[in-house]
Short mmCIF file of C-alpha atoms in Angstrom, two decimals:
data_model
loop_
_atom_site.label_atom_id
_atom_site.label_comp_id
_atom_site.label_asym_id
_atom_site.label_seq_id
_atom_site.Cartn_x
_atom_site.Cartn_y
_atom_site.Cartn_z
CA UNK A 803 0.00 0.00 0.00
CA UNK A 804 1.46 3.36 -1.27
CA UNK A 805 2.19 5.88 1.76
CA UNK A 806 0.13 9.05 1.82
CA UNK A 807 1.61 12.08 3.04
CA UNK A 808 -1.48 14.66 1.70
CA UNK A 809 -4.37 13.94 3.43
CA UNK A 810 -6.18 16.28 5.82
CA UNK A 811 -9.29 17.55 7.31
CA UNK A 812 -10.35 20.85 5.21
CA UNK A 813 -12.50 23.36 6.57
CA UNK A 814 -15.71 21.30 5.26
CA UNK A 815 -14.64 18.49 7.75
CA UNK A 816 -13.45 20.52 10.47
CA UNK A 817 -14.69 20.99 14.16
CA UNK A 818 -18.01 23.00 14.21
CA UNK A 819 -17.50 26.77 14.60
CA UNK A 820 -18.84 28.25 18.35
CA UNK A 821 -22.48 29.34 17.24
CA UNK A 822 -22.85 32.90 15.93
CA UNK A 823 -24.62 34.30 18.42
CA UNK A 824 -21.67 33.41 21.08
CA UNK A 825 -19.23 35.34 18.33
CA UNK A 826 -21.71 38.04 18.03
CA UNK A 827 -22.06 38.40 21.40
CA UNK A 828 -18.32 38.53 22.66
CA UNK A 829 -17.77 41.21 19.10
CA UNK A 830 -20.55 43.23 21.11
CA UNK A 831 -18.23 42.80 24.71
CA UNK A 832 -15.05 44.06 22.88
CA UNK A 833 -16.96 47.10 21.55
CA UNK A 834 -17.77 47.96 25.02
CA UNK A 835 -14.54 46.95 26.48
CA UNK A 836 -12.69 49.37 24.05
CA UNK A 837 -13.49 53.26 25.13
CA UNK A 838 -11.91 53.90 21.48
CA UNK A 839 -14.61 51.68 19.84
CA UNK A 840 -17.48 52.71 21.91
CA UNK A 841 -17.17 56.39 21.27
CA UNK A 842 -15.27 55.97 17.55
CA UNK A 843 -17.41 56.58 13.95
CA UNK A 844 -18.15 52.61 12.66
CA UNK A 845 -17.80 52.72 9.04
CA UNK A 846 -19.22 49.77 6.52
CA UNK A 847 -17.66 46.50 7.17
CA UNK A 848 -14.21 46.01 4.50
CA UNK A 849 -14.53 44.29 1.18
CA UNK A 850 -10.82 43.92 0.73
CA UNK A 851 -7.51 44.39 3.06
CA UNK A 852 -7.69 48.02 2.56
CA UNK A 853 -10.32 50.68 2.16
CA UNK A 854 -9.02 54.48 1.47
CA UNK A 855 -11.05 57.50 2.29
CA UNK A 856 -11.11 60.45 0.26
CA UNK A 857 -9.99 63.73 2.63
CA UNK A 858 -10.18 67.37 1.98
CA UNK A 859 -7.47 68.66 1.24
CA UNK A 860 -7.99 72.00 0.28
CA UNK A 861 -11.11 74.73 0.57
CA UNK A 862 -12.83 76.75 -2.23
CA UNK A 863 -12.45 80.40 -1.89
CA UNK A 864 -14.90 82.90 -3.15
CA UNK A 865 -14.47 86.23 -4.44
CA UNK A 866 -16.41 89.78 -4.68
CA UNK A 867 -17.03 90.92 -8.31
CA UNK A 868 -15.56 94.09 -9.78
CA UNK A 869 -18.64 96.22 -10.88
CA UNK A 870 -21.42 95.15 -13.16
CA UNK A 871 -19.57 93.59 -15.57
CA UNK A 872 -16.82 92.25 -13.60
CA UNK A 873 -14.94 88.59 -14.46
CA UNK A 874 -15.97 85.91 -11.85
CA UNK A 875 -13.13 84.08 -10.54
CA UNK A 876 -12.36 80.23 -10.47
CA UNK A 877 -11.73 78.34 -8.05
CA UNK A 878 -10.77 74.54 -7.24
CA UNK A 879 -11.08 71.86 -4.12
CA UNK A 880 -8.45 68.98 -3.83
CA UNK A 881 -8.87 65.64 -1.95
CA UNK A 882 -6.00 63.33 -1.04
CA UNK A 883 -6.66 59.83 0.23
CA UNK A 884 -5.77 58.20 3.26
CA UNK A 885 -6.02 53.75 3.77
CA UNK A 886 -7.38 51.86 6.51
CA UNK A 887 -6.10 49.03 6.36
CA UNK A 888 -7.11 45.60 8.48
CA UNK A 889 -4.85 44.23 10.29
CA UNK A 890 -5.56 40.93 12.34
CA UNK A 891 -5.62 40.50 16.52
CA UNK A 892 -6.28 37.08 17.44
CA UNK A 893 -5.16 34.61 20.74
CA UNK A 894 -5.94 30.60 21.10
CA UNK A 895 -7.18 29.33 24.81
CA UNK A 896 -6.26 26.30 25.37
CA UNK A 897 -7.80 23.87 28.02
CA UNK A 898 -7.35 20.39 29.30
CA UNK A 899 -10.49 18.22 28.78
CA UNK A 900 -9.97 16.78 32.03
CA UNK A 901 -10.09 20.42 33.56
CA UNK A 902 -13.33 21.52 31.54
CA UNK A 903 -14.82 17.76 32.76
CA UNK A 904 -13.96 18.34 36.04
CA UNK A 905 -15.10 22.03 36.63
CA UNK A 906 -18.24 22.98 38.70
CA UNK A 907 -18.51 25.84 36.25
CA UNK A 908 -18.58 26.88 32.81
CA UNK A 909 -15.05 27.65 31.80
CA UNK A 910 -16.22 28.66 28.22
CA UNK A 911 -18.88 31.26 29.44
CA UNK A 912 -16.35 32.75 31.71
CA UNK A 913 -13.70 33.06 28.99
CA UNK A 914 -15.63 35.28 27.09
CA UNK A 915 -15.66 38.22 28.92
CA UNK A 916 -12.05 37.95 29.36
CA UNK A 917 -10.87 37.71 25.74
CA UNK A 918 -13.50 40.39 25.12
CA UNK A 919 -11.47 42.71 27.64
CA UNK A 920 -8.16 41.78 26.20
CA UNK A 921 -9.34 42.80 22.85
CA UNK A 922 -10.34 46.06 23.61
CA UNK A 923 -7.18 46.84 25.78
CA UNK A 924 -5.41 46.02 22.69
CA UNK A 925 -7.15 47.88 20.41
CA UNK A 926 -7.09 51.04 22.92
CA UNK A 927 -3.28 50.65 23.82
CA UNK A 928 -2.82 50.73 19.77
CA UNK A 929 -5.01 53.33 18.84
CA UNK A 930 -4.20 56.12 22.06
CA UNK A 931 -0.43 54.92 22.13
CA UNK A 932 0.93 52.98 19.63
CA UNK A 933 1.55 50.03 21.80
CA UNK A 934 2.18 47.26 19.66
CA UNK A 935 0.26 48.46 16.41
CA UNK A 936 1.17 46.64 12.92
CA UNK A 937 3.32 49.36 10.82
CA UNK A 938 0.06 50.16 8.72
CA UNK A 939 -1.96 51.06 11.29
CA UNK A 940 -1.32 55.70 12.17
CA UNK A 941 0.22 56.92 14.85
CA UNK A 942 -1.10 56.40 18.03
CA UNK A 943 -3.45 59.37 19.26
CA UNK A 944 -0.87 60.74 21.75
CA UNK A 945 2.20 60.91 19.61
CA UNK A 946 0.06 62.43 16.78
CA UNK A 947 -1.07 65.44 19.59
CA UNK A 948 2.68 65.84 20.87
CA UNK A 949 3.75 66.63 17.00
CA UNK A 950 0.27 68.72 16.69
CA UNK A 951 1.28 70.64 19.86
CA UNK A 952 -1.66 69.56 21.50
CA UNK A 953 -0.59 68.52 24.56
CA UNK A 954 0.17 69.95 28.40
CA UNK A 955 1.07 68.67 31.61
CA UNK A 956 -1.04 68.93 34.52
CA UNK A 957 -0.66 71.76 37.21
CA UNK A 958 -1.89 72.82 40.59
CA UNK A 959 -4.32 74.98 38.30
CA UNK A 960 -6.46 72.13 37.57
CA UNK A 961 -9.15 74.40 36.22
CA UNK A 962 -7.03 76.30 33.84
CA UNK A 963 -5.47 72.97 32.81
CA UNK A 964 -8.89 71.67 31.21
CA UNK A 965 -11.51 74.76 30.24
CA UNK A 966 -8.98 77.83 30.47
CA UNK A 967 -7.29 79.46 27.41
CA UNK A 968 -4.62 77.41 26.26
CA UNK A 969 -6.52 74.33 28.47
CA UNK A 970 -7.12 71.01 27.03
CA UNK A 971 -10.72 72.21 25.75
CA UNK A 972 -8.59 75.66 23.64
CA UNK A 973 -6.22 73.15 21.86
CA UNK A 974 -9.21 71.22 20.40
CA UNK A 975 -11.11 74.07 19.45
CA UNK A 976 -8.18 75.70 18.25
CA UNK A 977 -8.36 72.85 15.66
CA UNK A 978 -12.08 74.17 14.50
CA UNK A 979 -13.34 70.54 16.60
CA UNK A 980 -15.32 70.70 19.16
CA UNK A 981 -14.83 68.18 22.15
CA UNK A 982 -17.44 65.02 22.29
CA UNK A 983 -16.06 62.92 24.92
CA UNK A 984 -13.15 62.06 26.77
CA UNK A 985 -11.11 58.76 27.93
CA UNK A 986 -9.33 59.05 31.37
CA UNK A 987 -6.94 57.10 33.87
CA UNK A 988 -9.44 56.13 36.93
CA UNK A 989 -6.12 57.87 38.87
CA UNK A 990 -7.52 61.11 37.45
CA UNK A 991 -11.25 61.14 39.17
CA UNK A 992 -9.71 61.94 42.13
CA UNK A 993 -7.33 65.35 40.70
CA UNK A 994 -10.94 66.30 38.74
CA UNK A 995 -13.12 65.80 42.23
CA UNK A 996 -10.90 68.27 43.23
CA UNK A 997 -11.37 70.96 40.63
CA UNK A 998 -13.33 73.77 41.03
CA UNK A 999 -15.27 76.63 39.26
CA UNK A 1000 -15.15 80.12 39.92
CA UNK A 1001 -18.39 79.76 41.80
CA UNK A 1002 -17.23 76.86 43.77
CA UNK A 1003 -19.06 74.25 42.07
CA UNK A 1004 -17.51 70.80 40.54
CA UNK A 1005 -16.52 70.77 37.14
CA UNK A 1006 -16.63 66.82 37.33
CA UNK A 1007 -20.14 65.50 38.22
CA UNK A 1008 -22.56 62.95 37.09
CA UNK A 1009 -24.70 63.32 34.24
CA UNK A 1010 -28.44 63.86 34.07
CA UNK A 1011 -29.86 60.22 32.93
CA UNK A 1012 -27.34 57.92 35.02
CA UNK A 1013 -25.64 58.09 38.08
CA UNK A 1014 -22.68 56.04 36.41
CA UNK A 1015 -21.99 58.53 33.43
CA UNK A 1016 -19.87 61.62 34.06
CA UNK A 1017 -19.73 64.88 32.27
CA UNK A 1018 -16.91 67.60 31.72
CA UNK A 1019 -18.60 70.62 30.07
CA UNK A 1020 -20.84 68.36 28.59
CA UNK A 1021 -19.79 65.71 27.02
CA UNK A 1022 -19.10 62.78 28.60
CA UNK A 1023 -15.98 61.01 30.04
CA UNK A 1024 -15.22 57.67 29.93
CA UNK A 1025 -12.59 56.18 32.02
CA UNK A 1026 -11.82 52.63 30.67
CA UNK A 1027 -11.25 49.90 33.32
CA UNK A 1028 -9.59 47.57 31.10
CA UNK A 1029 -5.98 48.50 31.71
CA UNK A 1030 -5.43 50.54 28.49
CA UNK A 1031 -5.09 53.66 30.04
CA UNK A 1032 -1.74 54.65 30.97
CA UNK A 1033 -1.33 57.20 33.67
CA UNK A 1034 2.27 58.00 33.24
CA UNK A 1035 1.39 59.02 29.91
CA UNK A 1036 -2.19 60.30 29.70
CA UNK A 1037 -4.73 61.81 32.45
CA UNK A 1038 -7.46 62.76 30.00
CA UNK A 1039 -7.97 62.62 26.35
CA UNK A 1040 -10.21 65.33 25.11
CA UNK A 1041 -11.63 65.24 21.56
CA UNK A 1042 -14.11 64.84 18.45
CA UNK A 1043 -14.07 61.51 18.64
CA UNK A 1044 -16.36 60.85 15.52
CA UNK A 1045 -13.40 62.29 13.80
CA UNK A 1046 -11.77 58.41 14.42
CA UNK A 1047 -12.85 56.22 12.22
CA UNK A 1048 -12.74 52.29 12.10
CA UNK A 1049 -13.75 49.34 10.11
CA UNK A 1050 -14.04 45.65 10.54
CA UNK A 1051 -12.56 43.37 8.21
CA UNK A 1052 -13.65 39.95 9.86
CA UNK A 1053 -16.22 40.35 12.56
CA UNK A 1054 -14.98 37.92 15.25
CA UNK A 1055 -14.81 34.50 14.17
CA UNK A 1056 -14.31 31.61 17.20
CA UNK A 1057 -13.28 28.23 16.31
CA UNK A 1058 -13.10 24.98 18.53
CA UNK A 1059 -10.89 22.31 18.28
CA UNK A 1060 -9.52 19.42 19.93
CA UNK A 1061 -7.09 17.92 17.10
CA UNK A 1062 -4.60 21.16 16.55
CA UNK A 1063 -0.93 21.49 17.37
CA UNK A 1064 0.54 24.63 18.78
CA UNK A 1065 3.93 25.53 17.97
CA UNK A 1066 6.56 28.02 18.77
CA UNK A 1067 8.32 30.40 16.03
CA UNK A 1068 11.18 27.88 15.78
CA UNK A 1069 8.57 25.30 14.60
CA UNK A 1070 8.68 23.24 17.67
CA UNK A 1071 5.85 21.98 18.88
CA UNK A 1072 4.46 23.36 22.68
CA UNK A 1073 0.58 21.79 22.67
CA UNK A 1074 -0.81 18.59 20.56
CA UNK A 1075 -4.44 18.58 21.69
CA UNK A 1076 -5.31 15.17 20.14
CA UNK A 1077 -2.30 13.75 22.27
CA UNK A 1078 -2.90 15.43 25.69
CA UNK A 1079 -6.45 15.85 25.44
CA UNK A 1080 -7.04 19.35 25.37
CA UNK A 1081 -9.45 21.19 23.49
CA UNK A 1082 -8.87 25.17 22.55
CA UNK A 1083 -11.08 27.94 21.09
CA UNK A 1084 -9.20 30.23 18.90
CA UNK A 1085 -10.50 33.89 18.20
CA UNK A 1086 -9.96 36.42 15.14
CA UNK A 1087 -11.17 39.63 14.08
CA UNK A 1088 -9.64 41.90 11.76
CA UNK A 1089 -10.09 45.59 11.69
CA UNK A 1090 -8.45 48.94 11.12
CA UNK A 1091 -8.62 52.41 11.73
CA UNK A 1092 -8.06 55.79 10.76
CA UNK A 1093 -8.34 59.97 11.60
CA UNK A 1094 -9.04 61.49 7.74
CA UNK A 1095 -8.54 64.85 10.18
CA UNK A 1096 -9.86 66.89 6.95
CA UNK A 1097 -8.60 70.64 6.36
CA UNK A 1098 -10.58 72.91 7.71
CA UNK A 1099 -11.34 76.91 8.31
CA UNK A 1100 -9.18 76.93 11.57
CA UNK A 1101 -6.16 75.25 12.89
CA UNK A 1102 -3.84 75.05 9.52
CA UNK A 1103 -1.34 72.31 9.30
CA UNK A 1104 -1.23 71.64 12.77
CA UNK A 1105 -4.42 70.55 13.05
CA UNK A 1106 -5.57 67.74 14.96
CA UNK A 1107 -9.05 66.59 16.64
CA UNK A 1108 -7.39 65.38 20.04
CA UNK A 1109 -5.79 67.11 22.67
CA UNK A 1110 -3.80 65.33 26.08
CA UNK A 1111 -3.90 66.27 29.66
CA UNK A 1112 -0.26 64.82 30.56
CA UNK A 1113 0.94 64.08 34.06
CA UNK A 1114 3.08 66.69 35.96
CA UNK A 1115 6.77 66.51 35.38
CA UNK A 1116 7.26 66.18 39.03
CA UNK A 1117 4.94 62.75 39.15
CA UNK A 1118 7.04 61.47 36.58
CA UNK A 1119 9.71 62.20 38.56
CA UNK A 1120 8.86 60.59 41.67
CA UNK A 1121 7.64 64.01 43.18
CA UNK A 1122 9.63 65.76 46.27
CA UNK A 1123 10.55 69.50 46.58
#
């Protein structure tokens, strides 16, 4: 009998995909789990890799005419494009059988949540820092404000800091955006408890329709409890966030198996599931993002939609007089 090297299981006979409304359900957790997602413009799902968006690039100008019979001027508009492009996060959980046998609970319905939080940390590191990102994907939000300009550090002033001239609300505007939200370290309730208007009232309090929603001259503030937020680098991010843009590629896709083999980058192999009975759901999504930031009336070439509240120089420090 001839040896047969080429045989395999193809998708048709594969392990049955986790049902859709499982997928659809933990896509729905990592859009709450991300603060960039939740407050971010969705745009129609990819057809292909990459999608490019037509910008403005330049404005029309207009002209008075000289007298009755005056010549009317011309004029033009120019667009210039810019790509999102989808790039793919994914992670495979692996579990022995005997474990998910032997459990009083159901591991699966507590994973979920989980890989729905790391998701959206990932996504928010990428998008507000960089962390991470694939090469395609911009500039994270705060290095794209530090070469806008749009940054400060906080002071003792913490009123100035945020709604004064030259405050984290001026460099936005300055822009021609106008702030719709915010994403803060949970280390800054405590410095905006302590702010103060001129009439002695909070700046920071709860908003109108739920006790849990906050509001900074009125639009709202999230403060993600996912562990994206880094406080050494960010106390608030103010800005349009409709501005940010994102599309999915793949909505999230879980598969379950029990026959794969995980290997390292050398090749070797680290998990056979058939062999130590273990069985492993493996999640994908693809999606990019991108800030067309548009020219407008106001702000020039240094425009930019976002604007960050940066920790004092003397808590990076370590503090001390």
């Amino acid at each position: 009998m001839a040896n047969t090297f080429d045989a395999f299981i193809d998708r048709t006979g594969a392990e049955t995909l986790v049902p859709t409304p499982i997928s659809g359900e933990i896509f729905s957790g990592i859009a709450q789990q991300s603060a960039v997602l939740s407050m971010a413009r969705r745009l129609p799902n990819m057809t292909s890799k990459m999608l490019k968006l037509p910008v403005l690039n330049s404005l029309p100008s207009a002209y008075f005419v000289d007298g009755d019979d005056g010549l009317k001027q011309t004029t033009s508009v120019e667009w210039t494009g810019k790509n999102i492009t989808a790039e793919e996060i994914a992670v495979i959980v692996p579990v022995p059988d005997a474990v998910l046998q032997d459990s009083e609970f159901d591991v699966w319905a507590q994973i979920q949540p989980l890989i729905a939080q790391a998701f959206g940390k990932k996504i928010d590191q990428a998008i507000l820092y960089g962390t991470d990102k694939p090469d395609s994907w911009p500039d994270g939000i705060l290095t794209s404000a530090e070469t806008a300009q749009a940054t400060l550090s906080a002071t003792d002033d913490g009123y100035q800091d945020i709604m004064g001239t030259g405050g984290l609300i001026d460099l936005v505007e300055k822009s021609g955006y106008m702030v719709t939200g915010y994403v803060g370290a949970m280390t800054s309730r405590a410095y905006l408890r302590g702010i103060r208007a001129e009439d002695g009232m909070p700046i920071f309090r709860g908003g109108m329709n739920t006790a849990s929603a906050y509001m900074l001259d009125g639009a709202p503030i999230e403060f993600p409890t996912n562990g994206a937020v880094d406080d050494t680098k960010s106390l608030l991010i103010a800005g349009d966030w409709k501005q940010l843009c994102y599309a999915i590629r793949q909505d999230l896709t879980v598969t379950k198996s029990n026959q794969a083999v995980i290997t390292d980058a050398a090749g070797k192999v680290i998990q056979n599931f058939y062999q130590q009975d273990m069985t492993a759901l493996r999640f994908v999504m693809r999606l990019g993002w991108q800030l067309p930031n548009p020219v407008g009336g106001l702000g020039g070439s240094t425009r930019y939609p976002f604007a960050v509240l940066k920790p004092a120089a003397s808590a990076l420090s370590g503090g001390g007089d």
